[in-house]
């Protein structure tokens, strides 16, 4: 969701803020703004991208050595200039940027109106700015105390940065439910929603925890709770490299990330699989293996693409380890009073580690006494900190809003977990285990081969770029790939697409088939191959267009389908890792051909920190 950036030190803040906002734009991009203090308050904000803000500011001088910037994903109030952040308080004392939702903002607003406050915007953030100011003026307290008192009165989630005109030597930051990282420099501090704007200045960072309030001067940082308990900041070293957050010559981040998958997968299993493929070592799970082995059930919780990875996980755990698995959307699980046993293992999957619904579901599972594990990509994010144990995917930063390499890295971790658990529970033989592990290590080079089909896929994209509907079908391990293919297409090209288990087609979607709608069928050679061949025939019998992802050398489907995309052979359990690649490429090319903003699709944001 929204991106936050802040700076205090001896440098001019504006260029740092603008550069930071560009790095964070993937989190939200419907409006942007900056505010600086330099004796006066300098504030600019604009609907649109950071580049629109820059254009709006033009050559006007923006100086100041303390400042904040924000890029917004609208929750309260439509995206326009007025609702953009930063927000000033009514008497101009405070300036606030905020990520999250203040749930009781309407009641607070009413009370403030009763006390003479007027509002420009429809946002909950302006309410917070005015609440802080009201407490500050009425109680004659410091800015810090006013912030802490105000926060004790709000419900909801926030990552927050506050400046006070009367105390222009400090930034006040607070976190509850929305991430904030402080970068520690020499005589300067940086603030951001994630480390990407910070890494080029310093690798020393402090991740704020929920309930933390930081009071930051250029040479001093005080960390405390909302109730004024002093905390000791824990400085961590960032392993992020600046090259990882650049496009490195690719036209889009999404394309770069599609091509990074061989490396992302290899990095994810590197050091975890021994050289002769006879063992898997997952250090982060060491303490919980007994719980995993004795689990009554595994519940996988995730959203979006991570949920699709979770579905692959269900098939893997059930087939290999013979443990029943349920795969849940975080948003449904958290509100539907689920039955959770103490001997359940809950696995939360998330690229960002910040998804609000997944986090809430974790809390519920923990309260019920289950062991909660995380599979996350962003080191130091909230989910790894909330879970009992876990495994990081080492996919590197994923900036494109549409998830690609995170998915394959998540499936890689799930495969390793399922195989290791199966081995520990004596559900697979040593030979089978070694074979599967070996096959997993071959996946990166097979993906390299699959990526070589780019021109062929681009030609197919050209043919179907103007379609209005698309159907994706798959069976078994490839059903989640069909769902993921459909999600990729709809989110970046705005073409309506549905993913279905191929056999379900005849229970409804078959009615959609005509000679206009492409049907993408994932049909590599596996245990349900014959069945999916029948499904292809069913589509062809109704004059449907079939584009099939098949195993290299498959002559049968080649004669039935309109187009085939051949991927290297691999065991069916690993086929999602290969077959998803051409579907990602197809969506990418179709979206580019339709003139869509691939990295920042409309209405979406990378890290969904609101429910
Ligand atoms: C789709 C996509 C989203 C995310 C979902 C969960 O391409 O990116 O569906 O997968 O918002 O996000 P994480 O994995 O960060 O919890």
Short mmCIF file of C-alpha atoms and ligand atoms in Angstrom, two decimals, residues 303-306 350-352 355 401-403 487-488 491 608, ligand 1:
data_model
loop_
_atom_site.label_atom_id
_atom_site.label_comp_id
_atom_site.label_asym_id
_atom_site.label_seq_id
_atom_site.Cartn_x
_atom_site.Cartn_y
_atom_site.Cartn_z
CA UNK A 303 -3.69 -14.28 -0.61
CA UNK A 304 -3.51 -13.91 -4.39
CA UNK A 305 -0.56 -15.48 -6.12
CA UNK A 306 0.81 -16.73 -2.79
CA UNK A 350 3.60 -14.08 1.57
CA UNK A 351 6.03 -12.32 -0.71
CA UNK A 352 5.88 -9.00 1.14
CA UNK A 355 -0.36 -8.63 3.84
CA UNK A 401 3.22 -5.49 -8.88
CA UNK A 402 2.36 -8.78 -10.58
CA UNK A 403 4.11 -11.52 -8.66
CA UNK A 487 -4.70 -13.92 -12.50
CA UNK A 488 -1.58 -12.71 -14.31
CA UNK A 491 -4.30 -8.03 -13.38
CA UNK A 608 -1.66 -4.98 0.67
C1 LIG B 1 -0.64 -11.04 -7.91
C2 LIG B 1 -0.14 -10.52 -6.67
C3 LIG B 1 -1.04 -10.55 -5.48
C4 LIG B 1 -0.25 -11.00 -4.25
C5 LIG B 1 -1.12 -10.89 -3.00
C6 LIG B 1 -0.41 -11.42 -1.78
O1 LIG B 1 0.31 -10.98 -8.92
O2 LIG B 1 0.98 -10.05 -6.58
O3 LIG B 1 -2.13 -11.35 -5.70
O4 LIG B 1 0.18 -12.31 -4.45
O5 LIG B 1 -1.47 -9.56 -2.80
O6 LIG B 1 0.74 -10.69 -1.50
P1 LIG B 1 1.86 -11.27 -0.57
O7 LIG B 1 2.44 -12.47 -1.23
O8 LIG B 1 2.85 -10.15 -0.44
O9 LIG B 1 1.22 -11.61 0.74
#
